[in-house]
Short mmCIF file of C-alpha atoms in Angstrom, two decimals:
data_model
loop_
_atom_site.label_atom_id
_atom_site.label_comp_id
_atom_site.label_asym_id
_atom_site.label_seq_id
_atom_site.Cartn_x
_atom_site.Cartn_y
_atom_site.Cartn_z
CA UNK A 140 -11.31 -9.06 17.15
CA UNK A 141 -13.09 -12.52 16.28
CA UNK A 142 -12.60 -13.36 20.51
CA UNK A 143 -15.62 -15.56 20.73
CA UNK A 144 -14.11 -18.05 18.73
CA UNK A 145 -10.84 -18.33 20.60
CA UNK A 146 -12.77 -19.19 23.96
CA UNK A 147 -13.69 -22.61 21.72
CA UNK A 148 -10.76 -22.79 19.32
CA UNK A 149 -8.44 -25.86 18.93
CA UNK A 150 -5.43 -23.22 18.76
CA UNK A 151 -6.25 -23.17 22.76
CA UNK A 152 -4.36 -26.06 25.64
CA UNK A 153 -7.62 -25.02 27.29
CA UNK A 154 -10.06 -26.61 25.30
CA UNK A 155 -11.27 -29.48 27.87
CA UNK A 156 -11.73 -26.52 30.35
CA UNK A 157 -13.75 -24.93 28.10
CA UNK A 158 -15.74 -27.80 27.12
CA UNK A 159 -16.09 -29.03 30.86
CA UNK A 160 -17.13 -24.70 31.32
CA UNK A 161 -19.80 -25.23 28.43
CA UNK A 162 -21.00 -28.70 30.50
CA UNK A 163 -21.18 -27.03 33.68
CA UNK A 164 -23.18 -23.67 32.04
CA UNK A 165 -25.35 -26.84 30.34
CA UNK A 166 -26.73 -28.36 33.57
CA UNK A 167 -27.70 -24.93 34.99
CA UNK A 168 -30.90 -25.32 34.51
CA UNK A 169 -32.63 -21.74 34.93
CA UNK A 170 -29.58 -20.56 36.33
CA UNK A 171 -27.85 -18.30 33.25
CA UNK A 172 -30.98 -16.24 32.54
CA UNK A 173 -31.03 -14.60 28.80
CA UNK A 174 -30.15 -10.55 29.43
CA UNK A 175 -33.21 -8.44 29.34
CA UNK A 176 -33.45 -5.66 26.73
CA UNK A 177 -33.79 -2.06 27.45
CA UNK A 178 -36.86 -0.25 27.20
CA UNK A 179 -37.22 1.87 24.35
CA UNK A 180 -39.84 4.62 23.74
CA UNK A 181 -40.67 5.28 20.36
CA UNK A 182 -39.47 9.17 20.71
CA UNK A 183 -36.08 7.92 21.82
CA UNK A 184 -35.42 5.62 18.56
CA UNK A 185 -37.13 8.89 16.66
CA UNK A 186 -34.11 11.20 18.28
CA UNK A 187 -31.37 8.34 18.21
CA UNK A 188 -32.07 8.50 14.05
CA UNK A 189 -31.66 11.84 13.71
CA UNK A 190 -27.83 11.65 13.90
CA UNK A 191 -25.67 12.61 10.96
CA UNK A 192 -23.15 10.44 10.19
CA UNK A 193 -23.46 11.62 6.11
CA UNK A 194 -23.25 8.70 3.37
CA UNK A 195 -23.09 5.14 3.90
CA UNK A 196 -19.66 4.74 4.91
CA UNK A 197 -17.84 1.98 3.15
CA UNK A 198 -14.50 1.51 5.45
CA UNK A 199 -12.12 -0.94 6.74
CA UNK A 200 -10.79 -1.41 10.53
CA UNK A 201 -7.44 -2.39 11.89
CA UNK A 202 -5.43 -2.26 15.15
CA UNK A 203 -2.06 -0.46 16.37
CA UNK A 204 -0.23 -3.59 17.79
CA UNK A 205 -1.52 -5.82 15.11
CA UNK A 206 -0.28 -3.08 12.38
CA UNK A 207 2.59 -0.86 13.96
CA UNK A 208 5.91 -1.21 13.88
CA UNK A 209 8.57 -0.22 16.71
CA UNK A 210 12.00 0.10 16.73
CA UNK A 211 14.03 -0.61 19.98
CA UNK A 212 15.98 2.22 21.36
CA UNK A 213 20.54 2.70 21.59
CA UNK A 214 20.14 0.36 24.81
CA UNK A 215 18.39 -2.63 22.71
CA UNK A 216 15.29 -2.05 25.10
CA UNK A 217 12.18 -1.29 23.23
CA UNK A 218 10.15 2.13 23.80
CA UNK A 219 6.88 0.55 25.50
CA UNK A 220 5.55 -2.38 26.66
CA UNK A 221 2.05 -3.93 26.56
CA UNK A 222 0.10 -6.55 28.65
CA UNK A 223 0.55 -8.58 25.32
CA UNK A 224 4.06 -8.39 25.61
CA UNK A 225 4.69 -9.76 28.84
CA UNK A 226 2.24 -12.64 28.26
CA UNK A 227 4.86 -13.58 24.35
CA UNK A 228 7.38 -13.41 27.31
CA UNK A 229 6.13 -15.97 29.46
CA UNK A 230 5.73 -17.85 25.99
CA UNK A 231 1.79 -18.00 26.03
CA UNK A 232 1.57 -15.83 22.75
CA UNK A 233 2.96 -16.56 19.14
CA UNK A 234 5.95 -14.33 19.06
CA UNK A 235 5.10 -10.72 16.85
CA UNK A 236 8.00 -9.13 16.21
CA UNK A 237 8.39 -5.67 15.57
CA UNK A 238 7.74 -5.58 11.99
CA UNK A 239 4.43 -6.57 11.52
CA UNK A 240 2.99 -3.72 8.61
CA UNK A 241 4.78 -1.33 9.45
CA UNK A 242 2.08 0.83 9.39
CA UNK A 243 3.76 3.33 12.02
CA UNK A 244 6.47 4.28 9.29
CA UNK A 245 4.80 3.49 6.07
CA UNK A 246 1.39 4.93 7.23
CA UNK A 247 1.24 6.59 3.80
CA UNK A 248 1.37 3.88 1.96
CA UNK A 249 -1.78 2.57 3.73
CA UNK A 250 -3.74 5.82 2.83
CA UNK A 251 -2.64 5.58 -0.68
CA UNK A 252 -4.15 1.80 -0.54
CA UNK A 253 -7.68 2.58 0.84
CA UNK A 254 -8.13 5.47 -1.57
CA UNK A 255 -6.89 3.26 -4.56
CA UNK A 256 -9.71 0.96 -3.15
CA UNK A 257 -12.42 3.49 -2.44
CA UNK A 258 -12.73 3.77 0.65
CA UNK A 259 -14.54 6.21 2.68
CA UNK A 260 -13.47 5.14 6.09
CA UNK A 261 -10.86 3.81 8.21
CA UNK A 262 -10.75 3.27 11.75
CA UNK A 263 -6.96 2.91 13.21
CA UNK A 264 -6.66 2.69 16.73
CA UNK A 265 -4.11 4.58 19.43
CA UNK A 266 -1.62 2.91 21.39
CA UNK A 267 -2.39 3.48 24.83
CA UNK A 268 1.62 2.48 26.02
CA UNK A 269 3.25 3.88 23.17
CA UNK A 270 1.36 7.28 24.30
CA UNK A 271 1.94 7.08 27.85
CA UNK A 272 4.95 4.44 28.34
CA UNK A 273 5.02 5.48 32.12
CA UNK A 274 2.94 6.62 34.39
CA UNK A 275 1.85 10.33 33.69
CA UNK A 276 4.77 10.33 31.05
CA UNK A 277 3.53 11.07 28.04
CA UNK A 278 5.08 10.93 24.56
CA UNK A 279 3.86 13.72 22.40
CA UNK A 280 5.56 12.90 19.11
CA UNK A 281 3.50 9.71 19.72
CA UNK A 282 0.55 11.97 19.90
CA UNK A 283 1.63 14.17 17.16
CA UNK A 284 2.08 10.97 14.26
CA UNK A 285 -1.69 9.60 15.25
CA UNK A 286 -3.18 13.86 14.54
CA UNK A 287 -0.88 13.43 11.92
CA UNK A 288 -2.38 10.05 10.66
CA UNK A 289 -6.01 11.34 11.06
CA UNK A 290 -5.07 14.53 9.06
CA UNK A 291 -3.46 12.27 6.39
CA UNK A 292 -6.44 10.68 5.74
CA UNK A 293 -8.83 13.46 5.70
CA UNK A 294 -6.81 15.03 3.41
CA UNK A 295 -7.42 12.18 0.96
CA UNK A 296 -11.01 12.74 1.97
CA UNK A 297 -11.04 9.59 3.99
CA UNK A 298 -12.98 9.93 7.29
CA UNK A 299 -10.83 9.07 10.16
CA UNK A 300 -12.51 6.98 13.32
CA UNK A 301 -10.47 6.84 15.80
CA UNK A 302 -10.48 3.87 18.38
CA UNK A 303 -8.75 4.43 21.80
CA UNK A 304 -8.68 1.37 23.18
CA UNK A 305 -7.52 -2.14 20.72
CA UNK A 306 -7.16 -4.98 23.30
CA UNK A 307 -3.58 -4.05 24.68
CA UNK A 308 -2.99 -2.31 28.41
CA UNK A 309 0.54 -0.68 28.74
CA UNK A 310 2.67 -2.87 31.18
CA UNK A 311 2.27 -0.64 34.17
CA UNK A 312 -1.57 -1.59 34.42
CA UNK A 313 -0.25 -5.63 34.21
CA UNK A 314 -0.17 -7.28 37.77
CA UNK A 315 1.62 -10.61 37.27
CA UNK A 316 1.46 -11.40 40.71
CA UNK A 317 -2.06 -10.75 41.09
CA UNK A 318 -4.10 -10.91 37.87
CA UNK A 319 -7.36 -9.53 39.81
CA UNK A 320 -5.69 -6.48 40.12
CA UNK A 321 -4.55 -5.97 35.98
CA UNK A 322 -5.67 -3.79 33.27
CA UNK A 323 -9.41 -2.87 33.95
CA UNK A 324 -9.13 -4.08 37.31
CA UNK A 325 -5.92 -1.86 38.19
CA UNK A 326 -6.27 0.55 41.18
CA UNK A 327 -4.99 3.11 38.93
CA UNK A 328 -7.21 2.22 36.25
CA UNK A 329 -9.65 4.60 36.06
CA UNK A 330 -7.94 7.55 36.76
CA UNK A 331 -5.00 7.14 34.33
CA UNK A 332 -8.13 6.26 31.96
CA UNK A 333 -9.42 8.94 32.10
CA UNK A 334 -6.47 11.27 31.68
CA UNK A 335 -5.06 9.64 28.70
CA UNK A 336 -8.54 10.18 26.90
CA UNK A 337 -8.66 14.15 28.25
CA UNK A 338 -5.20 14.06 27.20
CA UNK A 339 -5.52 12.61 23.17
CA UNK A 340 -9.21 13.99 22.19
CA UNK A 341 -8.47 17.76 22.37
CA UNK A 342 -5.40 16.77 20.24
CA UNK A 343 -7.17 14.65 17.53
CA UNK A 344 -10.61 16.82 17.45
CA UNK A 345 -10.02 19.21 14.54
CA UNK A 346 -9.51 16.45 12.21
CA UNK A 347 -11.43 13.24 14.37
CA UNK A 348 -15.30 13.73 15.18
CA UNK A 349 -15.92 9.39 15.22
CA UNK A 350 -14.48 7.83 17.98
CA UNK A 351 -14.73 4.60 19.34
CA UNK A 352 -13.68 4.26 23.40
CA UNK A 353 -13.22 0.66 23.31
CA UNK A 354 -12.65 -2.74 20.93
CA UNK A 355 -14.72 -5.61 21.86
CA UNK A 356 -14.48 -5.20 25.32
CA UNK A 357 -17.01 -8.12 26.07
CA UNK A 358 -14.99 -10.68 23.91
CA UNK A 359 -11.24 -9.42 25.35
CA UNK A 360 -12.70 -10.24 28.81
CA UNK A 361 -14.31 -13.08 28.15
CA UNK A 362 -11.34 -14.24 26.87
CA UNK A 363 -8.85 -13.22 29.66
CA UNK A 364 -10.85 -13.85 32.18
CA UNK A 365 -12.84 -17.35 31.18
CA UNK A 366 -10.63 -19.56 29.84
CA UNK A 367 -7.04 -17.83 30.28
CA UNK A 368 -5.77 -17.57 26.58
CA UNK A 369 -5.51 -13.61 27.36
CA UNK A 370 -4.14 -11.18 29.98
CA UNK A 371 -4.66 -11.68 32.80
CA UNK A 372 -4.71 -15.18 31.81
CA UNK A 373 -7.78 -16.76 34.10
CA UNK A 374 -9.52 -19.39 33.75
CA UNK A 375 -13.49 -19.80 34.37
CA UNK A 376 -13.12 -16.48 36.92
CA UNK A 377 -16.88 -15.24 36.59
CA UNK A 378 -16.69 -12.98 39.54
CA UNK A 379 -13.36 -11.46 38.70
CA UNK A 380 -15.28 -11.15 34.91
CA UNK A 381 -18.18 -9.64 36.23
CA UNK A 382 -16.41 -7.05 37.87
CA UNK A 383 -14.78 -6.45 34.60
CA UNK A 384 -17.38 -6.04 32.48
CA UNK A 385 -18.69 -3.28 35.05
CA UNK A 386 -15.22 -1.73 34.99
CA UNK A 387 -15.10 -1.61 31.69
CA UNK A 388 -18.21 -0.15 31.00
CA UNK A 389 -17.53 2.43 33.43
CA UNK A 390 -14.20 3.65 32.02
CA UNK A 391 -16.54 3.72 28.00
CA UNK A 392 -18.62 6.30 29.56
CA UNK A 393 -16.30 7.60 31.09
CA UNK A 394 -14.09 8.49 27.70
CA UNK A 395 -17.74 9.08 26.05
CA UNK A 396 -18.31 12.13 28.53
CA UNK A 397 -14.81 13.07 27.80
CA UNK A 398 -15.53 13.02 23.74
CA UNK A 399 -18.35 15.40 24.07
CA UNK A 400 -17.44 17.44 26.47
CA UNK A 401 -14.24 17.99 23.87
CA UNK A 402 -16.27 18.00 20.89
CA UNK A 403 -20.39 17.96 21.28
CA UNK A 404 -20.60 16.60 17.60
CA UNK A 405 -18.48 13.65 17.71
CA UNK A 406 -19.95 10.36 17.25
CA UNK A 407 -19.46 8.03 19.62
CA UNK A 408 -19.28 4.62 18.56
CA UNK A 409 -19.57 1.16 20.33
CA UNK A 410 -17.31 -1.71 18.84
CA UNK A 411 -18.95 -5.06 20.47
CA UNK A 412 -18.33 -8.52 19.06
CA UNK A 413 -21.30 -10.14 18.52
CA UNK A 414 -21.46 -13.76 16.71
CA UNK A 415 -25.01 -15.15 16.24
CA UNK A 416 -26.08 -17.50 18.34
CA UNK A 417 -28.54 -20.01 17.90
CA UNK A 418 -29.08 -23.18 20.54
CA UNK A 419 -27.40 -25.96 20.24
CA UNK A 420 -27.14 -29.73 21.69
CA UNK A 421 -26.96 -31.02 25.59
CA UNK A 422 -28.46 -27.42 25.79
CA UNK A 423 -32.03 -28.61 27.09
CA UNK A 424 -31.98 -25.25 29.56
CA UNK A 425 -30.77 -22.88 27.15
CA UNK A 426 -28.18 -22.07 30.08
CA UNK A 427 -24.94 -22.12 27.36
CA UNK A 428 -27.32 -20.18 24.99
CA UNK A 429 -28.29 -17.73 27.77
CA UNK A 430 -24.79 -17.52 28.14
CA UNK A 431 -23.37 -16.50 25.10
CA UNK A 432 -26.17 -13.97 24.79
CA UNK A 433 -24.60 -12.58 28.13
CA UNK A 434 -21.58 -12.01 27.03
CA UNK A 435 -22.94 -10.58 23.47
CA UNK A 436 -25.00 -8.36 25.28
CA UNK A 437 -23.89 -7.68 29.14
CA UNK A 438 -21.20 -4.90 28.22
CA UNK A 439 -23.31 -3.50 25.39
CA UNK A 440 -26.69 -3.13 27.69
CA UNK A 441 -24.26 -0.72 29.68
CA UNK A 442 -23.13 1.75 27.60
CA UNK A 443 -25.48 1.35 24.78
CA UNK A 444 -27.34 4.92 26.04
CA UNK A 445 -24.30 6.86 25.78
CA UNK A 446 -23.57 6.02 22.29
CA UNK A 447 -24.52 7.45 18.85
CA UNK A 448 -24.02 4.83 16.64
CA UNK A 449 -24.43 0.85 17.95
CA UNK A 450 -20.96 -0.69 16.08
CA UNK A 451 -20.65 -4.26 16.36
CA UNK A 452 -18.51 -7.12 14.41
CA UNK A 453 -19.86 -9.94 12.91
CA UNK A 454 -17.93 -13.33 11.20
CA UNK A 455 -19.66 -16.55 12.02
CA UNK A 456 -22.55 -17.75 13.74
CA UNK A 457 -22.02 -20.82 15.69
CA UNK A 458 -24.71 -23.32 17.89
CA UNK A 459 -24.54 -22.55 21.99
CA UNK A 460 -23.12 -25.95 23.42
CA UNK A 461 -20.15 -28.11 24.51
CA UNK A 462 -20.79 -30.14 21.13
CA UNK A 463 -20.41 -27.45 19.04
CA UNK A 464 -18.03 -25.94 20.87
CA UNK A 465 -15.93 -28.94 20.45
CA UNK A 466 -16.17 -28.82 16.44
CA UNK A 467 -15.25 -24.83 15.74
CA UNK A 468 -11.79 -24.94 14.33
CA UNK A 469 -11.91 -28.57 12.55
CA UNK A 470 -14.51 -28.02 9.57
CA UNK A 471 -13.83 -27.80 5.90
CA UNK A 472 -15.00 -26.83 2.77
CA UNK A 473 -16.73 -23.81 1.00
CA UNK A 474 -18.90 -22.82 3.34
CA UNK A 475 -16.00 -22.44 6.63
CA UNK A 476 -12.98 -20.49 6.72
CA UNK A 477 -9.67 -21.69 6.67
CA UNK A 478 -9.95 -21.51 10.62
CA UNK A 479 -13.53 -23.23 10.42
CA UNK A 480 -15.81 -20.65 11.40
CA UNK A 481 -19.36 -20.78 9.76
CA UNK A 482 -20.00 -18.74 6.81
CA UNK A 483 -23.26 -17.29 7.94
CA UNK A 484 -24.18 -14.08 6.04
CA UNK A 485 -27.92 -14.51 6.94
CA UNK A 486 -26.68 -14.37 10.80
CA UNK A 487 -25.48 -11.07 9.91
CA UNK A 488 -28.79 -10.30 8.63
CA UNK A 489 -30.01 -11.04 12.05
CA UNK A 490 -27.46 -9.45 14.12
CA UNK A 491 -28.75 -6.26 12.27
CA UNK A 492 -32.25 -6.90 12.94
CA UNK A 493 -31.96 -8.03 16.81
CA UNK A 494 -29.30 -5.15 17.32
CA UNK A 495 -31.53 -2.54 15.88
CA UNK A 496 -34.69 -3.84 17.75
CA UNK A 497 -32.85 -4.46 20.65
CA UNK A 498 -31.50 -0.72 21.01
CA UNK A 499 -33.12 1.66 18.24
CA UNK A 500 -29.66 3.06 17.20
CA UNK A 501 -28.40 3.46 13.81
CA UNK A 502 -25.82 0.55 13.01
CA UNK A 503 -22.43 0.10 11.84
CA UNK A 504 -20.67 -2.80 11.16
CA UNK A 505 -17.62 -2.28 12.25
CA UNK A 506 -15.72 -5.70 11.41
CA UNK A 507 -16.55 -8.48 9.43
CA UNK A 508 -14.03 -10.44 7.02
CA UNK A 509 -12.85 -14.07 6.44
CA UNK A 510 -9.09 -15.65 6.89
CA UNK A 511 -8.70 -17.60 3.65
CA UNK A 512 -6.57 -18.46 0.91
CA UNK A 513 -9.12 -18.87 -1.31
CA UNK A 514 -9.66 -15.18 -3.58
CA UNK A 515 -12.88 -16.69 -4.88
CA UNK A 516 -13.96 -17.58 -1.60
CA UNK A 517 -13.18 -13.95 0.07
CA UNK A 518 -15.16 -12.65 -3.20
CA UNK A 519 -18.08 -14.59 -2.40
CA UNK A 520 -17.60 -13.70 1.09
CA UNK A 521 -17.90 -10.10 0.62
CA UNK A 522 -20.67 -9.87 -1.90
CA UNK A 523 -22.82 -11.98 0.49
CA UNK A 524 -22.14 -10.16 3.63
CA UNK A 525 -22.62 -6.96 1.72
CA UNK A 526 -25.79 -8.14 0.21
CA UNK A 527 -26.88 -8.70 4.14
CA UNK A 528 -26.64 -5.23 5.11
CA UNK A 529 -28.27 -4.10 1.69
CA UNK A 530 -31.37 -6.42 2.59
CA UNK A 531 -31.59 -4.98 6.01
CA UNK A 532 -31.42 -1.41 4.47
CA UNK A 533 -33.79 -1.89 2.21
CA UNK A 534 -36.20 -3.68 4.56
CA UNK A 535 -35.81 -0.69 7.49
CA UNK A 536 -33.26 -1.36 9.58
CA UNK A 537 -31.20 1.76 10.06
CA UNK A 538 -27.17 0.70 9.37
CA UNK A 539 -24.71 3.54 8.23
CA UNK A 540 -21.62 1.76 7.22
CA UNK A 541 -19.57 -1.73 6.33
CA UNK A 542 -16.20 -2.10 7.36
CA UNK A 543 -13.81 -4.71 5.80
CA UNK A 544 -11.83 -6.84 9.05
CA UNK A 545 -8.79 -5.60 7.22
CA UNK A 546 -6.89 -4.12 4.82
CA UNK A 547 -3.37 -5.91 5.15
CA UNK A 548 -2.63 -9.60 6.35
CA UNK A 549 -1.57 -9.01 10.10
CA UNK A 550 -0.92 -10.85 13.22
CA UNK A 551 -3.44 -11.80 14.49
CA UNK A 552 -3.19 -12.59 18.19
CA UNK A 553 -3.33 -16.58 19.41
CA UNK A 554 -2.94 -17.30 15.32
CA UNK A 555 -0.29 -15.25 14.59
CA UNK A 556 0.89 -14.70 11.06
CA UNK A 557 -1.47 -17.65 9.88
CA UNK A 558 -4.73 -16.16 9.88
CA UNK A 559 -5.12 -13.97 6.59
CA UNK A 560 -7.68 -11.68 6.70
CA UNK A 561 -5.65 -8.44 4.78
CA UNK A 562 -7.47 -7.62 0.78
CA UNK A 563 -4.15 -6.59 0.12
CA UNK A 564 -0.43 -8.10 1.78
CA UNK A 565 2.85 -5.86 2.68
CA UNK A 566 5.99 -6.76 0.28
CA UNK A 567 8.21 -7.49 3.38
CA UNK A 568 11.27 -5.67 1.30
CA UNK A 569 9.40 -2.86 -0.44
CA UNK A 570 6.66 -2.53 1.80
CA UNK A 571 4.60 -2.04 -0.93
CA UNK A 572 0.70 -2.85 -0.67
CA UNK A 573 -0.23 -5.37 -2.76
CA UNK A 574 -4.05 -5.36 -3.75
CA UNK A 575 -5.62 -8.74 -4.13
CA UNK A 576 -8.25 -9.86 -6.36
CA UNK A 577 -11.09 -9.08 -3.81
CA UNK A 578 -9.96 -5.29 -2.77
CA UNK A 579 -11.20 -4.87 -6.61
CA UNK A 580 -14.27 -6.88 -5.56
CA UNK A 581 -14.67 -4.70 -2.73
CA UNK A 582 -14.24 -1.33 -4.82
CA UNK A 583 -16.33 -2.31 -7.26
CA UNK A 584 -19.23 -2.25 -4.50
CA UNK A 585 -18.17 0.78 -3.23
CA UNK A 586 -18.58 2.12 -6.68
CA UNK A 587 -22.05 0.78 -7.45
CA UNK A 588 -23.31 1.22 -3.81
CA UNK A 589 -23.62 -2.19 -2.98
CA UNK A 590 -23.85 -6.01 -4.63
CA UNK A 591 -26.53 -7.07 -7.80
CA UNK A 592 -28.13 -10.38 -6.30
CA UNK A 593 -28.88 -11.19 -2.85
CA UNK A 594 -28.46 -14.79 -1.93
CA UNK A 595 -31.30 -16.94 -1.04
CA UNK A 596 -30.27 -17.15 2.40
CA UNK A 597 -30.35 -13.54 3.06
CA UNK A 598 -33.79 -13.46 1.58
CA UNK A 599 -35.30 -16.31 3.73
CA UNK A 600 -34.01 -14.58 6.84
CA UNK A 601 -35.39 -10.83 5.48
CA UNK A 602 -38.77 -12.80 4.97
CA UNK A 603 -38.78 -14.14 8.66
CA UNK A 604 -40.20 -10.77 10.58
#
């Protein structure tokens, strides 16, 4: 989640790269061309709406390595291994440890937190290596505690959406000698895809019908693949990139197939990470913009056909350029979290609005939160990204749910512990879930249907047709 700002961040030793990336994409003139919409015929957005996917859904989203908890076996060795793993071995990731929420154990205590808040919604996501640690070797308690976590929550008439893929590869996809051949790019790839997925949806149907193939699978790769802060760890490899966006997408409609073939009424969802981009300086040729638009859209424009509902996450909007790329991560004040992103709720406002034009789905956001320390701030936060989607409800644009980026502090990847995005934190002796001031903020919306004022921003944007 949030990847787009960790190609630019000053977390990264390959900011200069980046930067020197951004110049390079700058001077293209012509070269980066913006990605051309599909065509859409007026019948197919008429069909596409007729999905049900019931009331609004008011949810929050997290992730299995960023949440779960694992316990390392008699021999000291640990029961699976990830991709991420290997690369906190090599030292190149902020150490985890195998704490974290311990939301594999204390699961319960999680449902009894989103219903306390209201929720509707909650989209966990399976671990691919805890589920098959080898090979063809599958684990089927593994199996059993995610039906059991889906039928947890739907007995406390919480609607489970189910993600399958959350950024992590199990370790026998990871080729450290040859990082063209690793995780989407693996010979074996595809197939052992594709079996895991035929082997978890038949299991999770009765009580699962949203599922989600994939987790920002255009950010992840831009990220591994374009300036090396993620497995496989490359730097500015835009063939190697290319071929795994295509990959990929491939292997999304590939588990899409599988979902409906399982169950014809699931909903399948996209997850896509998708800033807002506007152009920005030393950009005369719109090359860097063109660029980020790319990799907004590239992935997306490949699997949009074979989805239900278009999810996507939104947190900042930032200016297209090596100047502004330079700044993300040093600004201050009220409007920038504390990892200074842009507090932009009219760019969510027209995320929705290009999104929905751009594809004639119905919507979701499926992420969108703010790292801060600040409860007043995270309040304000809310309201005003809440009062975008309201706006673009009430002006036409077909979006069917909000879901909170998350509902515990976690780790989260290159930032570790430091980045606090959770409405409520673990008690590291109770485990307890402590609610903070804005989960009351946030169930207070759930419980009117949405926010009393929309801020002038949001209006200005709604006005701009």
């Amino acid at each position: 989640m949030r990847i787009f700002a960790a190609l630019f961040s000053h977390a990264t030793p390959h900011l200069w790269r980046q930067a020197a990336l951004l110049v390079a994409c700058a001077t293209l003139a012509g070269c980066i061309m913006s990605p051309k919409a599909p065509t859409i015929t007026p019948q197919a957005r008429t069909q596409a709406a007729r999905v049900d996917t019931g009331d609004f859904a008011w949810g929050f989203s997290s992730s299995s390595w960023q949440y779960e908890n694992r316990q390392a076996g008699k021999d000291g060795q640990l029961p699976f291994r990830t991709d991420w793993d290997i690369l906190m071995e090599q030292g190149k990731a902020v150490p985890r440890g195998n704490t974290v929420v311990m939301s594999w154990s204390e699961f319960d205590k999680d449902v009894a937190a989103l219903k306390k808040i209201g929720a509707t919604h909650y989209r966990f996501s399976l671990e691919w290596a805890r589920i098959e640690p080898q090979p063809g070797r599958y684990d089927e308690a593994a199996i059993g505690r995610y039906v059991e976590m889906a039928r947890r929550l739907k007995a406390a008439g919480i609607e489970p959406v189910v993600c399958l893929w959350h950024f992590t590869f199990p370790d026998w996809l990871y080729d450290e000698k040859n990082p063209k051949r690793s995780n989407w790019l693996h010979p074996d790839s595809d197939s052992r895809w594709q079996a895991y997925v035929n082997k978890v949806v038949p299991r999770l149907k009765p009580h699962v019908r949203y599922f989600a193939p994939q987790n920002e699978p255009n950010g992840q790769i831009a990220t591994a693949y374009l300036n090396g802060q993620w497995p496989p760890a490359m730097t500015a490899a835009l063939g190697t990139y290319a071929a795994a966006v295509r990959a990929s997408a491939r292997q999304f409609r590939q588990a899409a197939a599988v979902i409906k073939h399982h169950r014809p009424d699931a909903v399948v969802m996209s997850v896509q990470a998708l800033p807002w981009w506007s152009n920005g300086w030393l950009d005369p040729t719109r090359a860097a913009y063109n660029g980020m638009m790319r990799m907004n859209f590239d992935h997306l424009d490949k699997i949009w056909d074979v989805c239900d509902v278009i999810g996507f996450n939104y947190y900042y909007s930032q200016k297209a350029g090596p100047i502004a790329a330079l700044g993300i991560g040093s600004h201050r004040g009220p409007n920038f979290t504390e990892m200074g992103w842009d507090i932009d709720p009219a760019g969510l406002y027209k995320q929705i609005r290009l999104v929905g034009k751009r594809y004639g789905k119905p919507m979701m956001v499926t992420e969108n939160g703010i790292a801060t320390q600040d409860e007043a701030q995270r309040k304000r936060y809310l309201e005003e990204h809440v009062a975008a989607v309201q706006q673009a409800r009430e002006d036409g644009h077909d979006v069917r749910g909000y879901f909170v980026w998350s509902l515990l502090d976690n780790y989260e990847w290159h930032y570790g512990y430091d980045a606090t995005f959770g409405l409520a934190r673990m008690n590291p002796r109770t485990f307890s879930r402590d609610l903070k001031p804005a989960a009351f903020t946030y169930r207070d919306i759930i419980r009117r249907g949405g926010v009393k004022q929309i801020p002038a921003a949001v209006l200005k944007a709604s006005q701009r047709q």
